Amino acid sequence: MKKAASLILFMLMASPALAQDMSGKYCVLTESEWSECIELNTGGACRIVTEVWEATDGSGPRKDYDRKETTCSYEVRGGQVLLTHHGVTEALKADFYDWKEELLDGWSPGLKPVEPRAEKSVLSSRVYWKEPMDELRLSEPPRR
């Protein structure tokens, strides 16, 4: 039931006319030593959180940990999220994306920077997957 409700909600999100509430956390899938997320809050406030650390053996504490938070604002226009930080506006396309880019199966909602990218972009060029990633993953793309 929970998965069906999530599917309906995100099928609605995929429709540009209904994509007004994009709030939530979107993260790049990374292997190790870094992470990056965009946190969109209701009302247009957001932040970009980037974490970097040195590789370690085992599961001990992270070495040389650095966390950077960039305050931003956003607005939704059609099927895009326009994110503005430090006077730079970056466009991200809201859609369902195929996990094959990450060598995994399935489809999930996410945000991907639109090309050409802003000259002073601080974002990764990869998909920012809507959290919780695994719970929102579908076996095939939603019908439109």
PDB file of C-alpha atoms in Angstrom, residues 1-100:
ATOM      1  CA  MET A   1       0.000   0.000   0.000  1.00  0.00           C
ATOM      2  CA  LYS A   2       2.809   2.404   0.950  1.00  0.00           C
ATOM      3  CA  LYS A   3       4.595   1.749  -2.356  1.00  0.00           C
ATOM      4  CA  ALA A   4       1.359   2.316  -4.326  1.00  0.00           C
ATOM      5  CA  ALA A   5       0.790   5.646  -2.587  1.00  0.00           C
ATOM      6  CA  SER A   6       4.377   6.681  -3.342  1.00  0.00           C
ATOM      7  CA  LEU A   7       3.932   5.656  -6.974  1.00  0.00           C
ATOM      8  CA  ILE A   8       0.783   7.771  -7.356  1.00  0.00           C
ATOM      9  CA  LEU A   9       2.419  10.757  -5.665  1.00  0.00           C
ATOM     10  CA  PHE A  10       5.480  10.643  -7.894  1.00  0.00           C
ATOM     11  CA  MET A  11       3.508  10.009 -11.066  1.00  0.00           C
ATOM     12  CA  LEU A  12       1.796  13.288 -10.251  1.00  0.00           C
ATOM     13  CA  MET A  13       5.188  14.878  -9.647  1.00  0.00           C
ATOM     14  CA  ALA A  14       6.321  13.845 -13.122  1.00  0.00           C
ATOM     15  CA  SER A  15       3.550  15.963 -14.654  1.00  0.00           C
ATOM     16  CA  PRO A  16       4.867  19.554 -15.000  1.00  0.00           C
ATOM     17  CA  ALA A  17       1.467  21.092 -14.246  1.00  0.00           C
ATOM     18  CA  LEU A  18       1.345  19.241 -10.924  1.00  0.00           C
ATOM     19  CA  ALA A  19       5.021  19.519 -10.008  1.00  0.00           C
ATOM     20  CA  GLN A  20       4.605  22.465  -7.679  1.00  0.00           C
ATOM     21  CA  ASP A  21       5.569  20.762  -4.398  1.00  0.00           C
ATOM     22  CA  MET A  22       9.072  19.553  -5.050  1.00  0.00           C
ATOM     23  CA  SER A  23      10.140  19.773  -1.417  1.00  0.00           C
ATOM     24  CA  GLY A  24      12.359  17.024  -0.109  1.00  0.00           C
ATOM     25  CA  LYS A  25      15.910  15.755  -0.177  1.00  0.00           C
ATOM     26  CA  TYR A  26      17.653  14.804  -3.442  1.00  0.00           C
ATOM     27  CA  CYS A  27      21.090  13.158  -3.354  1.00  0.00           C
ATOM     28  CA  VAL A  28      23.724  12.032  -5.810  1.00  0.00           C
ATOM     29  CA  LEU A  29      24.530   8.332  -5.467  1.00  0.00           C
ATOM     30  CA  THR A  30      28.196   8.103  -4.512  1.00  0.00           C
ATOM     31  CA  GLU A  31      30.486   5.213  -3.678  1.00  0.00           C
ATOM     32  CA  SER A  32      32.602   6.789  -0.966  1.00  0.00           C
ATOM     33  CA  GLU A  33      34.615   9.785   0.182  1.00  0.00           C
ATOM     34  CA  TRP A  34      31.960  12.358  -0.741  1.00  0.00           C
ATOM     35  CA  SER A  35      28.242  13.028  -0.811  1.00  0.00           C
ATOM     36  CA  GLU A  36      26.086  15.842  -2.140  1.00  0.00           C
ATOM     37  CA  CYS A  37      22.422  16.586  -1.519  1.00  0.00           C
ATOM     38  CA  ILE A  38      19.981  19.335  -2.393  1.00  0.00           C
ATOM     39  CA  GLU A  39      17.383  19.972   0.292  1.00  0.00           C
ATOM     40  CA  LEU A  40      14.306  21.791  -1.047  1.00  0.00           C
ATOM     41  CA  ASN A  41      12.077  23.234   1.668  1.00  0.00           C
ATOM     42  CA  THR A  42       8.459  24.288   1.319  1.00  0.00           C
ATOM     43  CA  GLY A  43       8.284  27.986   0.452  1.00  0.00           C
ATOM     44  CA  GLY A  44      11.306  28.166  -1.860  1.00  0.00           C
ATOM     45  CA  ALA A  45      14.247  27.991   0.545  1.00  0.00           C
ATOM     46  CA  CYS A  46      16.922  25.373  -0.037  1.00  0.00           C
ATOM     47  CA  ARG A  47      20.470  24.349   0.685  1.00  0.00           C
ATOM     48  CA  ILE A  48      23.166  22.330  -1.044  1.00  0.00           C
ATOM     49  CA  VAL A  49      25.112  20.107   1.346  1.00  0.00           C
ATOM     50  CA  THR A  50      28.464  18.699   0.220  1.00  0.00           C
ATOM     51  CA  GLU A  51      30.505  16.390   2.425  1.00  0.00           C
ATOM     52  CA  VAL A  52      34.047  15.196   1.675  1.00  0.00           C
ATOM     53  CA  TRP A  53      36.327  12.931   3.701  1.00  0.00           C
ATOM     54  CA  GLU A  54      39.466  10.879   3.308  1.00  0.00           C
ATOM     55  CA  ALA A  55      39.169   7.161   2.604  1.00  0.00           C
ATOM     56  CA  THR A  56      39.552   4.951   5.668  1.00  0.00           C
ATOM     57  CA  ASP A  57      39.941   1.243   6.271  1.00  0.00           C
ATOM     58  CA  GLY A  58      36.926  -0.282   7.933  1.00  0.00           C
ATOM     59  CA  SER A  59      34.017   1.525   9.521  1.00  0.00           C
ATOM     60  CA  GLY A  60      35.861   3.922  11.813  1.00  0.00           C
ATOM     61  CA  PRO A  61      35.246   7.648  12.027  1.00  0.00           C
ATOM     62  CA  ARG A  62      35.747   9.739   8.897  1.00  0.00           C
ATOM     63  CA  LYS A  63      39.159  11.380   8.551  1.00  0.00           C
ATOM     64  CA  ASP A  64      39.608  14.954   7.355  1.00  0.00           C
ATOM     65  CA  TYR A  65      35.851  15.436   7.234  1.00  0.00           C
ATOM     66  CA  ASP A  66      34.631  18.662   5.606  1.00  0.00           C
ATOM     67  CA  ARG A  67      31.002  19.745   5.313  1.00  0.00           C
ATOM     68  CA  LYS A  68      29.957  22.701   3.184  1.00  0.00           C
ATOM     69  CA  GLU A  69      26.434  24.123   3.174  1.00  0.00           C
ATOM     70  CA  THR A  70      25.359  26.559   0.484  1.00  0.00           C
ATOM     71  CA  THR A  71      22.131  28.450   1.096  1.00  0.00           C
ATOM     72  CA  CYS A  72      19.921  28.818  -1.959  1.00  0.00           C
ATOM     73  CA  SER A  73      16.394  29.495  -3.140  1.00  0.00           C
ATOM     74  CA  TYR A  74      14.336  27.740  -5.779  1.00  0.00           C
ATOM     75  CA  GLU A  75      11.212  28.000  -7.837  1.00  0.00           C
ATOM     76  CA  VAL A  76       9.389  25.477  -9.999  1.00  0.00           C
ATOM     77  CA  ARG A  77       8.656  26.396 -13.610  1.00  0.00           C
ATOM     78  CA  GLY A  78       7.007  23.725 -15.699  1.00  0.00           C
ATOM     79  CA  GLY A  79       9.060  20.566 -15.316  1.00  0.00           C
ATOM     80  CA  GLN A  80      12.148  22.388 -14.061  1.00  0.00           C
ATOM     81  CA  VAL A  81      13.475  23.515 -10.712  1.00  0.00           C
ATOM     82  CA  LEU A  82      15.396  26.784 -10.942  1.00  0.00           C
ATOM     83  CA  LEU A  83      17.883  26.857  -8.083  1.00  0.00           C
ATOM     84  CA  THR A  84      19.695  30.124  -7.277  1.00  0.00           C
ATOM     85  CA  HIS A  85      22.837  30.455  -5.120  1.00  0.00           C
ATOM     86  CA  HIS A  86      25.412  33.270  -4.959  1.00  0.00           C
ATOM     87  CA  GLY A  87      23.666  35.058  -7.849  1.00  0.00           C
ATOM     88  CA  VAL A  88      23.918  31.971 -10.108  1.00  0.00           C
ATOM     89  CA  THR A  89      20.758  30.210 -11.332  1.00  0.00           C
ATOM     90  CA  GLU A  90      20.918  26.545 -12.283  1.00  0.00           C
ATOM     91  CA  ALA A  91      18.118  24.649 -14.019  1.00  0.00           C
ATOM     92  CA  LEU A  92      17.338  21.063 -13.032  1.00  0.00           C
ATOM     93  CA  LYS A  93      14.852  18.872 -14.869  1.00  0.00           C
ATOM     94  CA  ALA A  94      12.385  17.042 -12.606  1.00  0.00           C
ATOM     95  CA  ASP A  95      11.614  13.619 -14.038  1.00  0.00           C
ATOM     96  CA  PHE A  96      11.858   9.872 -13.519  1.00  0.00           C
ATOM     97  CA  TYR A  97      15.347   8.663 -14.371  1.00  0.00           C
ATOM     98  CA  ASP A  98      16.717   5.242 -15.258  1.00  0.00           C
ATOM     99  CA  TRP A  99      19.135   3.784 -12.715  1.00  0.00           C
ATOM    100  CA  LYS A 100      21.256   2.241 -15.517  1.00  0.00           C
TER     101      LYS A 100
END
